[in-house]
Coordinates of C-alpha atoms and ligand atoms in Angstrom, one line a residue:
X87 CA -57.2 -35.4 134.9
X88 CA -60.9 -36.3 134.4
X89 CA -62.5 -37.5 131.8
X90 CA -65.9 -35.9 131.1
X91 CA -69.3 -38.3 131.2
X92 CA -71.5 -37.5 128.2
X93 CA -74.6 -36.6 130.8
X94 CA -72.6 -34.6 132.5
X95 CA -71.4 -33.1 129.3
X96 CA -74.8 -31.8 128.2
X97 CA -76.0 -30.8 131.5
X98 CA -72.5 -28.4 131.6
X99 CA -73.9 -27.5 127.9
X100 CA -77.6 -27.0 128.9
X101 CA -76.6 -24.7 131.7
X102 CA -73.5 -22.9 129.9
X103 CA -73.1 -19.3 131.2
X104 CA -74.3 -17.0 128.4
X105 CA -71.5 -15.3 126.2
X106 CA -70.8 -12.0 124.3
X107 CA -74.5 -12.2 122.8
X108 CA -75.5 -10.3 126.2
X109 CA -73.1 -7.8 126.5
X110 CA -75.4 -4.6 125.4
X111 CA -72.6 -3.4 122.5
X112 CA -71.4 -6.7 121.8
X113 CA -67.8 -5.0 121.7
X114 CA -65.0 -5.7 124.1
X115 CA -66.3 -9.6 123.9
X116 CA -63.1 -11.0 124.8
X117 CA -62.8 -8.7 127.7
X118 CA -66.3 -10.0 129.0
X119 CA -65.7 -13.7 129.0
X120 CA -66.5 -14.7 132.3
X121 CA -62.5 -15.8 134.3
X122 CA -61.8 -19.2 134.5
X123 CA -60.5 -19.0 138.0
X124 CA -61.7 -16.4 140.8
X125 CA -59.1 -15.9 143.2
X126 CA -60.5 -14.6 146.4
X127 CA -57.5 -13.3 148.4
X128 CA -58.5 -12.7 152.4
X129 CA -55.6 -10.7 154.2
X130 CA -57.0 -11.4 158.2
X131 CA -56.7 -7.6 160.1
X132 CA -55.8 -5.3 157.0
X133 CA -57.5 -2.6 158.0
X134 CA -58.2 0.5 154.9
X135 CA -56.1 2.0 157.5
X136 CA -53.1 0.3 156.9
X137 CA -53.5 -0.2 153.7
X138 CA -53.2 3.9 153.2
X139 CA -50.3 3.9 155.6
X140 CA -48.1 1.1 153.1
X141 CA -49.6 1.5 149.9
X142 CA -46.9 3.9 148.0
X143 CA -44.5 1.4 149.5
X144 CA -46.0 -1.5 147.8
X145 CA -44.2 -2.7 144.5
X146 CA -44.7 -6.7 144.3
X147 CA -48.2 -7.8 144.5
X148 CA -50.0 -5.3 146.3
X149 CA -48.4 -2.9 143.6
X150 CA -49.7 -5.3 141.1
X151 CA -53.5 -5.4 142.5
X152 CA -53.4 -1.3 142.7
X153 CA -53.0 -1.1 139.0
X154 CA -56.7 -3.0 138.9
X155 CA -60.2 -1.4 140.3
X156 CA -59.6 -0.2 143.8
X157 CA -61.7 0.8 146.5
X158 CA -59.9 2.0 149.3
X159 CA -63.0 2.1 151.7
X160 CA -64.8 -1.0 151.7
X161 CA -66.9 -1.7 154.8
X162 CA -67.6 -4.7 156.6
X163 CA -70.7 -2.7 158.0
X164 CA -71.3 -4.7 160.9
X165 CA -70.8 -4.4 164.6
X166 CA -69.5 -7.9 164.9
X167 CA -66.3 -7.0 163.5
X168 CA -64.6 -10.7 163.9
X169 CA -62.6 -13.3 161.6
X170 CA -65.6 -15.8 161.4
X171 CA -68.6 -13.2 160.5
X172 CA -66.0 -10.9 157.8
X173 CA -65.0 -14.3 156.2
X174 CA -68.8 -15.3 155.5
X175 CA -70.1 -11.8 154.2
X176 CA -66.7 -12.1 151.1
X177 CA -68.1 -15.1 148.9
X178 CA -71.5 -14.9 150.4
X179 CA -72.4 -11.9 149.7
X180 CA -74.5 -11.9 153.2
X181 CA -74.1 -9.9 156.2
X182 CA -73.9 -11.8 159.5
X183 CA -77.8 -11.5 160.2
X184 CA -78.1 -13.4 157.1
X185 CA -75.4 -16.0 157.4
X186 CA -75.9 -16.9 160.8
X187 CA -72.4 -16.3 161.4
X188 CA -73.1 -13.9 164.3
X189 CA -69.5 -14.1 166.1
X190 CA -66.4 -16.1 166.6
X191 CA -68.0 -17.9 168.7
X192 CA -71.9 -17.5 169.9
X193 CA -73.7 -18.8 173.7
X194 CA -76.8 -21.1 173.4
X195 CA -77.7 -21.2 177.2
X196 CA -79.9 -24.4 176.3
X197 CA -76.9 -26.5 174.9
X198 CA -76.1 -29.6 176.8
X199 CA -72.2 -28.7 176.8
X200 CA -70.9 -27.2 179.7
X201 CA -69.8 -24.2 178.2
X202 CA -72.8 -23.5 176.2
X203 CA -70.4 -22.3 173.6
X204 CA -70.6 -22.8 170.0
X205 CA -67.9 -22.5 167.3
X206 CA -68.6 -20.7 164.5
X207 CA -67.0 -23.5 162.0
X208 CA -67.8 -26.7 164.3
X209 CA -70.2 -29.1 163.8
X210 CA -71.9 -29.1 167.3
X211 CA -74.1 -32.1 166.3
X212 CA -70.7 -34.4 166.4
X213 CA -69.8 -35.9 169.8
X214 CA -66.2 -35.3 169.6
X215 CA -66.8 -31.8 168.8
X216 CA -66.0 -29.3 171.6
X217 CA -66.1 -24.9 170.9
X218 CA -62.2 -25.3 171.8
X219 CA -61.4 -28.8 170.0
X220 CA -63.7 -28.3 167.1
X221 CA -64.9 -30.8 164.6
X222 CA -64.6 -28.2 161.7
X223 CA -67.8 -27.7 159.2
X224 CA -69.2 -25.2 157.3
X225 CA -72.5 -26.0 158.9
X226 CA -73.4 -22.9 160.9
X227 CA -73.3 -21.0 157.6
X228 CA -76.9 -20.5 156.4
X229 CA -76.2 -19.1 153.0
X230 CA -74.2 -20.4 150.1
X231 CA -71.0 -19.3 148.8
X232 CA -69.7 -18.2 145.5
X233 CA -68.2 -21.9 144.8
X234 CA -71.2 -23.5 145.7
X235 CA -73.4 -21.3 143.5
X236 CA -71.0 -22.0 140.9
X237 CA -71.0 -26.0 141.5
X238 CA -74.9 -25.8 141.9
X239 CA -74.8 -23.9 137.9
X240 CA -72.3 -26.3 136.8
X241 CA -71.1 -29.6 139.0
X242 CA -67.4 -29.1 137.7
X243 CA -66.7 -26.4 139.0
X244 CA -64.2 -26.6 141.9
X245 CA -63.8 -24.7 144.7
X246 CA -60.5 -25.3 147.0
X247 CA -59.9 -22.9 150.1
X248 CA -57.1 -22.6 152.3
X249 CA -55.9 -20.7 155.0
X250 CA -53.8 -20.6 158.3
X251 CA -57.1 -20.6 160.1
X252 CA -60.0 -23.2 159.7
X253 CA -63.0 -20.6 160.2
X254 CA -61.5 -18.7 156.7
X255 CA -60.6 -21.6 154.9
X256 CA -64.4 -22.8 155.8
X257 CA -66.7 -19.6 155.3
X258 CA -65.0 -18.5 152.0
X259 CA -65.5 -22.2 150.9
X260 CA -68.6 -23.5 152.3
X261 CA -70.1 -26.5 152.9
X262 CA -69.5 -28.3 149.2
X263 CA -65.9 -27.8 148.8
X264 CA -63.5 -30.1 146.9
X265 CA -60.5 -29.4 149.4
X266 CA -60.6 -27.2 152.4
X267 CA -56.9 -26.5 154.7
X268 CA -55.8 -25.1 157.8
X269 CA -52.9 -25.2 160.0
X270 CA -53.0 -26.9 162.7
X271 CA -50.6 -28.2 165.8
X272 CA -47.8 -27.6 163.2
X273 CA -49.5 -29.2 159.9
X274 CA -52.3 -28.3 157.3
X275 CA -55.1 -30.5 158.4
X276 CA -58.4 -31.0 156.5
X277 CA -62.1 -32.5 157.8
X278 CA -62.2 -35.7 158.8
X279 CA -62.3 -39.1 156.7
X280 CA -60.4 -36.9 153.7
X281 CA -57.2 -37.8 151.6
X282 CA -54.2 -36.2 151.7
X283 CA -53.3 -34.4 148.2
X284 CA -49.5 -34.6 147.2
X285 CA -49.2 -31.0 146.8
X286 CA -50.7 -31.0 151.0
X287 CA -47.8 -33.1 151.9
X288 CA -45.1 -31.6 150.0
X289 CA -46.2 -28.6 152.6
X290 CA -46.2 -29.9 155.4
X291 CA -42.7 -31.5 154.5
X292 CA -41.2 -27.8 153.8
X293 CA -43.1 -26.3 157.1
X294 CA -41.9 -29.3 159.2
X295 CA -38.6 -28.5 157.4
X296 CA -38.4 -24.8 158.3
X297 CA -39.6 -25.6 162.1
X298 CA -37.0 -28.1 162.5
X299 CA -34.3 -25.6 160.9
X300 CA -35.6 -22.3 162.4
X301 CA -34.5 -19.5 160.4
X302 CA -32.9 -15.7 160.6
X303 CA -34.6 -12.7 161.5
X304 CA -36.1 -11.3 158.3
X305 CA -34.7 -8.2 156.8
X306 CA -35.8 -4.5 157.3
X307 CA -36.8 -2.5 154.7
X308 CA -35.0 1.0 154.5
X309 CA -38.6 2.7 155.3
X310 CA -39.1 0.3 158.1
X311 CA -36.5 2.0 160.9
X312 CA -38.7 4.4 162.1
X313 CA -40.9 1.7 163.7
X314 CA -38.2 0.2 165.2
X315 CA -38.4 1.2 168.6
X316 CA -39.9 -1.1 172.0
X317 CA -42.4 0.4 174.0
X318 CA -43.7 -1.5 177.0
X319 CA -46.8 -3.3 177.4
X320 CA -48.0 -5.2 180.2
X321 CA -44.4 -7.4 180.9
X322 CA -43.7 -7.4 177.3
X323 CA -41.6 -5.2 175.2
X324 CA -42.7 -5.1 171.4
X325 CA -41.9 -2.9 168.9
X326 CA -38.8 -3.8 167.4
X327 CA -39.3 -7.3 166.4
X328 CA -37.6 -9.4 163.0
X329 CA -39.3 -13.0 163.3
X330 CA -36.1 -14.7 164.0
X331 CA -37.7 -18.0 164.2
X332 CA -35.7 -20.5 166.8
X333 CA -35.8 -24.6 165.8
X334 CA -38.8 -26.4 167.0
X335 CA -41.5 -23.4 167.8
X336 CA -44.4 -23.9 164.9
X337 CA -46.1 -21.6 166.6
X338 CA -43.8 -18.8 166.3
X339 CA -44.2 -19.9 162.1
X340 CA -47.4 -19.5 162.6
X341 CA -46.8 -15.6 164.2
X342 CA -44.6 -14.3 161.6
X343 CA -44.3 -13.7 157.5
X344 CA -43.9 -17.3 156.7
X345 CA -46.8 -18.2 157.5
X346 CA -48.2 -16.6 154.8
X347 CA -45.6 -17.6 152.7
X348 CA -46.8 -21.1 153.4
X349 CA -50.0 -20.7 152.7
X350 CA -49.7 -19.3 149.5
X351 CA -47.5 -22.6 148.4
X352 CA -50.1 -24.7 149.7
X353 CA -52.8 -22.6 147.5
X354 CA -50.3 -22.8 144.2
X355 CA -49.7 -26.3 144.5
X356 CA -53.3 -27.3 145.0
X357 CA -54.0 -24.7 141.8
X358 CA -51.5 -26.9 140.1
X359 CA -52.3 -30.2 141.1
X360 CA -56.1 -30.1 140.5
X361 CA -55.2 -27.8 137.2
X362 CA -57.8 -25.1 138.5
X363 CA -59.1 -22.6 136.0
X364 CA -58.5 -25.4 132.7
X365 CA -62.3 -26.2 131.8
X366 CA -65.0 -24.9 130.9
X367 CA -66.3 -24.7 134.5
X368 CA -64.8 -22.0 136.7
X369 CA -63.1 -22.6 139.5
X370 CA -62.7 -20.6 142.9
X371 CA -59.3 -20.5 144.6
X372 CA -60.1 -18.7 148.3
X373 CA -56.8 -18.0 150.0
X374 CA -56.6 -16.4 153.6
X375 CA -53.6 -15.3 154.7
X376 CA -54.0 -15.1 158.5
X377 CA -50.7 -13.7 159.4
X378 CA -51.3 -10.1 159.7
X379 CA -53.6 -10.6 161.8
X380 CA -52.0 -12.8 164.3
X381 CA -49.0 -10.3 164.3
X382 CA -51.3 -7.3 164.6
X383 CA -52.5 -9.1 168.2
X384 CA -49.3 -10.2 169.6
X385 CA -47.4 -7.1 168.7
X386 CA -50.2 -4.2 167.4
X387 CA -50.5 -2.4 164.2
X388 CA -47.6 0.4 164.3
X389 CA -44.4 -1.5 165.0
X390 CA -41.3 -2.7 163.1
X391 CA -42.8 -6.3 163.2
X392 CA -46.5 -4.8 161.0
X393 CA -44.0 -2.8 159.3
X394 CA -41.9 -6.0 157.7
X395 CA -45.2 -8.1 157.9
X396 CA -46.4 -5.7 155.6
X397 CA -43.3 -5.8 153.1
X398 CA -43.1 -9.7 153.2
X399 CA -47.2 -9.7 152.6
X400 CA -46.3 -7.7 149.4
X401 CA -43.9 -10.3 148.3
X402 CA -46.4 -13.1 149.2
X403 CA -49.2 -11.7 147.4
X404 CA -46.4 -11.2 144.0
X405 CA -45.1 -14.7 144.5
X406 CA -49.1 -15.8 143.8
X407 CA -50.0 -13.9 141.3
X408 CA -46.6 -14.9 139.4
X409 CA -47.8 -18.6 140.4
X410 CA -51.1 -17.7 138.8
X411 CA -49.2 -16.3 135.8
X412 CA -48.0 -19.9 135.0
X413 CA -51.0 -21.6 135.0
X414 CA -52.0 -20.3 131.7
X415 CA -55.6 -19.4 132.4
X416 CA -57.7 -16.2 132.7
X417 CA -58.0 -15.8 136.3
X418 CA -59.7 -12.7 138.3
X419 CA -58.3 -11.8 141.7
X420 CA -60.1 -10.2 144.3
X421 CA -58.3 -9.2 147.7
X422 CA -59.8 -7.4 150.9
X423 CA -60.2 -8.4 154.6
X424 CA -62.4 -10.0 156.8
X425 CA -62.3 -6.9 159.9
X426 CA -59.5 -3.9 160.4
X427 CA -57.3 -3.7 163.4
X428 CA -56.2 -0.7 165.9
X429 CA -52.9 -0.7 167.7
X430 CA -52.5 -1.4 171.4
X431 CA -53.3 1.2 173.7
X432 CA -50.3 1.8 174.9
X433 CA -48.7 3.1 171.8
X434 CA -51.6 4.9 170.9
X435 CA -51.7 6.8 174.5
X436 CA -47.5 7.9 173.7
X437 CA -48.5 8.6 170.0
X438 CA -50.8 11.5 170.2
X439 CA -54.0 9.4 170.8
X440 CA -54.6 9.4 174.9
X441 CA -58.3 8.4 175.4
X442 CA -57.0 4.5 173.8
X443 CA -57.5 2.4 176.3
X444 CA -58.2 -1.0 178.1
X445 CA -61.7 -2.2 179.0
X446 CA -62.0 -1.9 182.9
X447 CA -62.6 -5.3 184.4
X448 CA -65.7 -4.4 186.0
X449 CA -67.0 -4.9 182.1
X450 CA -66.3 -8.6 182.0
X451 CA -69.5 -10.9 182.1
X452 CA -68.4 -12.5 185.8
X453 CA -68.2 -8.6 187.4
X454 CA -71.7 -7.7 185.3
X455 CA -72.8 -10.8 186.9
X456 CA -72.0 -9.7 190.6
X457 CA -73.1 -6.3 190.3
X458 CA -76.3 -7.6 189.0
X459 CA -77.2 -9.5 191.6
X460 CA -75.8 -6.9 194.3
X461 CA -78.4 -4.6 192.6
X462 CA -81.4 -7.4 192.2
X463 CA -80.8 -10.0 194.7
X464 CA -81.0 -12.2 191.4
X465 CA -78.2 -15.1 191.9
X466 CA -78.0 -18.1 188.9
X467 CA -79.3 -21.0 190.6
X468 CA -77.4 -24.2 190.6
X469 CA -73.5 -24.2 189.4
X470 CA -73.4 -22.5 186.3
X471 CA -72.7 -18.5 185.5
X472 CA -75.6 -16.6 185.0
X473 CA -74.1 -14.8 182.5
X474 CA -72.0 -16.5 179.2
X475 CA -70.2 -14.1 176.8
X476 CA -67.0 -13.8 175.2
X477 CA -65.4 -10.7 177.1
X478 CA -66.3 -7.0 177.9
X479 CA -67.6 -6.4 174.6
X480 CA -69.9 -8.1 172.0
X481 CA -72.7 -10.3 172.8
X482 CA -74.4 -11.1 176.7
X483 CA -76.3 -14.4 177.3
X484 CA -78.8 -15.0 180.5
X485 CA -78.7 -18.3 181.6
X486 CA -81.7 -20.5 180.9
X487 CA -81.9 -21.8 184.8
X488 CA -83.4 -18.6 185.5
X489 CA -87.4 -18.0 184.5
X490 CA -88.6 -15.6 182.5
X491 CA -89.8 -12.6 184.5
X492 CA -86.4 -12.9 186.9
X493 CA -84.5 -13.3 183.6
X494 CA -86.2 -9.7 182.4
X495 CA -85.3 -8.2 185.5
X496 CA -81.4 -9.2 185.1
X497 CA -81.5 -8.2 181.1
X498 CA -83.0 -4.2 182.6
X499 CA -80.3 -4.4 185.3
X500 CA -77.6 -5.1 182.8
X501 CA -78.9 -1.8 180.5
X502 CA -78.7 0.0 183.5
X503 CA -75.8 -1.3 184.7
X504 CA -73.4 -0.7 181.1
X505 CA -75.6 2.2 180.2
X506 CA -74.0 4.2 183.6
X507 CA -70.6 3.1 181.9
X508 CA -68.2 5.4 180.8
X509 CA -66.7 3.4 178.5
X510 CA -70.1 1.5 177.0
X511 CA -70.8 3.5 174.0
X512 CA -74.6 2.0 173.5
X513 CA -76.2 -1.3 174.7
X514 CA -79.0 -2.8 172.9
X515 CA -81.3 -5.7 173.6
X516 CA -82.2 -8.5 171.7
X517 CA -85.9 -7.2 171.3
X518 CA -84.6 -3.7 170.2
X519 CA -82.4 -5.3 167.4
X520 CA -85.0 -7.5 166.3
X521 CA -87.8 -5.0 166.1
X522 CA -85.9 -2.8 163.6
X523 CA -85.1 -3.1 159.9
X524 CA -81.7 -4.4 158.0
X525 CA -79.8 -0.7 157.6
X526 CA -80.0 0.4 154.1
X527 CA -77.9 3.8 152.5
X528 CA -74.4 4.0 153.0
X529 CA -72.6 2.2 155.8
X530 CA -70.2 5.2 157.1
X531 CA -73.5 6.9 157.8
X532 CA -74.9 3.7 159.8
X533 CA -76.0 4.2 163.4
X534 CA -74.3 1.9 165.9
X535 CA -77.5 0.5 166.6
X536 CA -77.9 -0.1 162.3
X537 CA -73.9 -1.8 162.5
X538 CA -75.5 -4.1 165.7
X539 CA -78.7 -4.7 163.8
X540 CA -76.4 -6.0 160.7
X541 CA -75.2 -8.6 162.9
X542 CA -77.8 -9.6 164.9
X543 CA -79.8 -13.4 164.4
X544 CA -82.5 -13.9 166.7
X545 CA -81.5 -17.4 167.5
X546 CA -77.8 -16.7 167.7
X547 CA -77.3 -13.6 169.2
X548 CA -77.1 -11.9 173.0
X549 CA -80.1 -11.1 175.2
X550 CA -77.8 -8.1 175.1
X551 CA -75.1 -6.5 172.7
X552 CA -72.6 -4.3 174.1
X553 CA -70.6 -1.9 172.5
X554 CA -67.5 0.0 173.3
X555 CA -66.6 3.3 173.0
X556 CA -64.1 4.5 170.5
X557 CA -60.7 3.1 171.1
X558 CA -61.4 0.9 173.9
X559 CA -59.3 -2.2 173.5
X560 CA -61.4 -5.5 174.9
X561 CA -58.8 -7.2 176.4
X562 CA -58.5 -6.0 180.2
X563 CA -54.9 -7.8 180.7
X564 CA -52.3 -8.3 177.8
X565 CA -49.9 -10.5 179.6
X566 CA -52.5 -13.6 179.0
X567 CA -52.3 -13.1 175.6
X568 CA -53.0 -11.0 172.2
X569 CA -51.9 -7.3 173.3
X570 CA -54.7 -5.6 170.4
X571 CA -57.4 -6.5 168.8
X572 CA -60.6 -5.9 166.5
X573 CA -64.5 -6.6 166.9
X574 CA -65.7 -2.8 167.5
X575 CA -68.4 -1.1 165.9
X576 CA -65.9 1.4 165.2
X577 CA -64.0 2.3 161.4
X578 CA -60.8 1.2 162.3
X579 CA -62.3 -2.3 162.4
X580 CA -65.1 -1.8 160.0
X581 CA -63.1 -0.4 156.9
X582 CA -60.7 -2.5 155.0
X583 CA -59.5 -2.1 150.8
X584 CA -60.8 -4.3 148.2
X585 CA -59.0 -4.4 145.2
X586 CA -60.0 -6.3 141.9
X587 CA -57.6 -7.5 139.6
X588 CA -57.7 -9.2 136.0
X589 CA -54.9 -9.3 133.2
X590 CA -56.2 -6.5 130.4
X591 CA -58.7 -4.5 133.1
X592 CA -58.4 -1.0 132.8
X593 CA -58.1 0.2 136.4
X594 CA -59.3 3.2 138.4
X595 CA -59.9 4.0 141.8
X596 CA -63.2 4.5 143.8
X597 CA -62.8 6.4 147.0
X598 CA -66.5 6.5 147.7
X599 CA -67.3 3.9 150.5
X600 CA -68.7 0.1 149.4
X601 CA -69.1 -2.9 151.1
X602 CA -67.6 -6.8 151.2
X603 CA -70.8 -8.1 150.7
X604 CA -70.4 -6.4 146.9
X605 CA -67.8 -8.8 146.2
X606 CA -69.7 -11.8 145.6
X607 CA -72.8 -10.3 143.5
X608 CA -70.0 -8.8 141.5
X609 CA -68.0 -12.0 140.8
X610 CA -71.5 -13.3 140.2
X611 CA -71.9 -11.5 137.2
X612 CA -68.5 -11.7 135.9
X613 CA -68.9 -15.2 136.1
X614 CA -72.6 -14.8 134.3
X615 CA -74.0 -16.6 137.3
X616 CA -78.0 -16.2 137.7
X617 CA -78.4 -15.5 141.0
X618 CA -82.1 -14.8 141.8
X619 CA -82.9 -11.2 143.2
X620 CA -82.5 -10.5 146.4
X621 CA -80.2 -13.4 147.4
X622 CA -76.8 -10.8 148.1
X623 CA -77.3 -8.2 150.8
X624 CA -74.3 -6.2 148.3
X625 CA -75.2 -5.1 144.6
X626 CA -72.8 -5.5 141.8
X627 CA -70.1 -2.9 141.4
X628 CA -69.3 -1.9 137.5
X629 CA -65.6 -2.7 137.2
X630 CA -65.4 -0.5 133.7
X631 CA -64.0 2.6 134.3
X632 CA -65.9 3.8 130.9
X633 CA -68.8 3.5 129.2
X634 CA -69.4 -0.2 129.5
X635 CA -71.1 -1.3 132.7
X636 CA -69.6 -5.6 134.1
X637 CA -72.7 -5.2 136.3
X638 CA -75.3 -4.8 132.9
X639 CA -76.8 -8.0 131.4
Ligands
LIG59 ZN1 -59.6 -11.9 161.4

């Protein structure tokens, strides 16, 4: 409980959101009070495509969210299709070459560290920070979030954000956040120097609980058993996985259902605790629930264990909502996804899609490397690579050890190089990106070159970016790791649904394509925040399906 400080008081009074007096017709006031509580819901990896393929199954909280405003085809428009740079553009409004947030992880050839790699939610600044052991921070993020907009109209306002993973608990919160928390090694974990909530520990007591117990394998729905069948991939079979969970393995939580499940706890307690949504100040509640997308990399997109993940997501997302329910307050929800998925290749080559397939090793930056200097003569000098990037795909670094006009050769060998590549779709360089304009118009009609510009910063991205083909899978061996991924330029991993939600809203369905950076200059104006022009790279979507217009002042 607080008690409220008269200054504070008439500052909150001075800067009070606006009421009915605005609306245009002044009717349906009570419908255009501004929530209490936004509830940003991020589901890591559902891709629009999956979302069509469950949807009539849905009948808990998915089936709950469909009865709102849906669009099926919401675009995360750029090329950089990866949890960090989705997670920024939801409450941000911002596309990566706006937030900064480029990649997962981004190269500064410069950096002191050996591996020249930076973390998207690290602090780099802090010694005991390393791109694999990060100190997490919100500071890479240039652009403000919903929450801190909100805090900056009115200082009460909260904003809490948790998720399985730190970089979505971090970029839907931002860098002013009142509790921010991620699993991690077994735990939800927070920044450093904070306290420990009771509803945080009560959490950790049930997930320590479940490790130490293990549990069954969870049940298959009826509609399930035609997924359930193994199909080989590298040394593993998958297909026909339940998420029996044996005693002791956190990390198997983390890979199945209950992960979620825990998550969504953690986010009610919190709610609870810190009695979100009960002032006059509104409140953001950003929840990411990572687990789809760490099944959809261990064991694809079209198997039994998606097919369950996507019933027990269902049953998550109700459990929430009926959470919400008891809190008494007018909250708005909001659900979508940071990036889409595709299966592994090897399913897709058996079901009636052959040209999937794996990048070919020679697209990794060690091979580029070698053939570059077999072509040039160009070697790095001293110890370190001379080139730094993430995989066969996304963006290429030159090393800094080289000078300038040896380090423009290297950059034209490399076009040459992946533009003879039959499974390079387009490369572009960092000059080419930067010379053109942000993409305007609708992003299913974007050029690749448009989806690359989108997530392109001058000071954070490649000398090069590379893009695959169509349905060429990054990862060149699945026995060290995920089997499938995201991160193409492609609409498997560009489209996801967003789906609005309030208690009252008259719902309807938009199939015509939008984007995730509408979100936040839509919650905006529910919320009656002033945002100046110009600040959201998305525009307000009018969530009346008559007459009325949420976006109008
Ligand atoms: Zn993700």
């Amino acid at each position: 409980m607080r008690a409220l400080p008269l200054s504070i008081l008439a500052a909150l009074l001075a800067v009070a959101p606006a009421h009915a007096e605005d609306s245009p017709s002044g009717q349906a006031e009570a419908a255009e009070a501004p929530p209490s509580l936004v509830v940003m819901v991020s589901v890591d990896q559902f891709s629009a495509d999956l979302f069509a393929q469950y949807r009539r199954r849905f009948t808990g909280g998915l089936a709950r969210l469909q009865e709102g405003v849906v669009f099926p085809s919401g675009y995360q428009a750029h090329a950089a299709t990866e949890t960090c740079p989705g997670h920024a553009t939801l409450l941000t409004g911002a596309r990566p070459a706006r937030s900064g947030i480029v990649a997962n992880n981004w190269f500064a050839p410069g950096l002191a560290r050996a591996d020249k790699r930076i973390y998207c939610a690290e602090d780099e600044r802090d010694p005991a920070s390393t791109s694999s052991r990060p100190v997490v921070s919100a500071r890479q993020l240039k652009v403000p979030t919903l929450g801190e907009r909100l805090k900056q109209a009115n200082p009460l306002s909260r904003t809490i954000a948790v998720s399985a993973k730190d970089r979505a608990a971090v970029m839907m919160g931002g860098r002013i956040i009142d509790e921010g928390w991620w699993w991690q090694g077994g735990a939800f974990a927070t920044f450093a120097g904070r306290g420990t909530p009771r509803s945080v520990a009560e959490a950790n007591r049930a997930a320590a609980a479940t490790v130490a117990k293990g549990a069954a394998a969870l049940p298959m729905p009826k509609w399930c058993a035609a997924r359930d069948r193994a199909i080989a991939v590298g040394k593993r079979a998958v297909g026909s996985g339940r998420f029996a969970l044996p005693k002791g393995q956190p990390d198997l939580l983390r890979t199945s259902p209950r992960m979620d499940a825990a998550t969504v706890d953690l986010a009610l307690g919190l709610a609870r605790e810190f009695e979100l949504g009960r002032d006059a100040a509104p409140d953001v509640l950003a929840i990411g629930l990572s687990a789809t997308d760490y099944i959809g990399h261990v064991f694809g997109t079209e198997g039994l264990e998606m097919c369950i993940q996507m019933a027990e997501l269902d049953r998550s997302v109700g459990r929430l909502l009926a959470g919400l329910d008891a809190l008494k307050v007018d909250y708005a929800v909001v659900l979508s996804a940071d990036h889409g998925g595709l299966d592994t290749p090897e399913r897709l080559d058996i079901q009636a899609y052959p040209r999937a397939a794996r990048a070919n090793p020679a697209l990794t930056p060690e091979a580029l490397a070698a053939e570059v200097t077999a072509r040039t003569g160009i070697a790095a000098p001293g110890s370190g690579p001379m080139l730094y990037g993430e995989g066969p795909a996304g963006d290429l670094y030159v090393t800094d050890a080289l000078p300038s006009q040896a380090k423009a050769r290297v950059v034209a060998a490399l076009v040459e190089i992946l533009g003879e590549h039959p499974q390079v779709a387009a490369v572009f360089t960092a000059r080419q990106l930067a010379e053109m304009p942000m993409p305007t118009g609708s992003p299913q009609d974007w050029s690749l070159r448009d989806r690359a510009r989108a997530s392109f910063d001058p000071f954070r991205s490649g000398d090069l970016t590379v893009l695959l083909d169509r349905a060429v899978v990054p990862i060149v061996d699945p026995d060290r790791g995920a089997i499938a991924t995201h991160g193409s330029a492609w609409d498997y991993d560009r489209r996801v649904p967003i789906l609005f939600w309030r208690r009252g809203m008259a719902g309807f369905e938009q199939p015509a394509p939008v984007e995730t950076v509408d979100i936040a200059p839509t919650l905006a104006r529910l919320l009656r925040l002033d945002v100046p022009d110009g600040a959201f790279d998305g525009r307000c979507l009018d969530l009346d399906p008559g007459e009325g217009n949420t976006c109008a002042r």
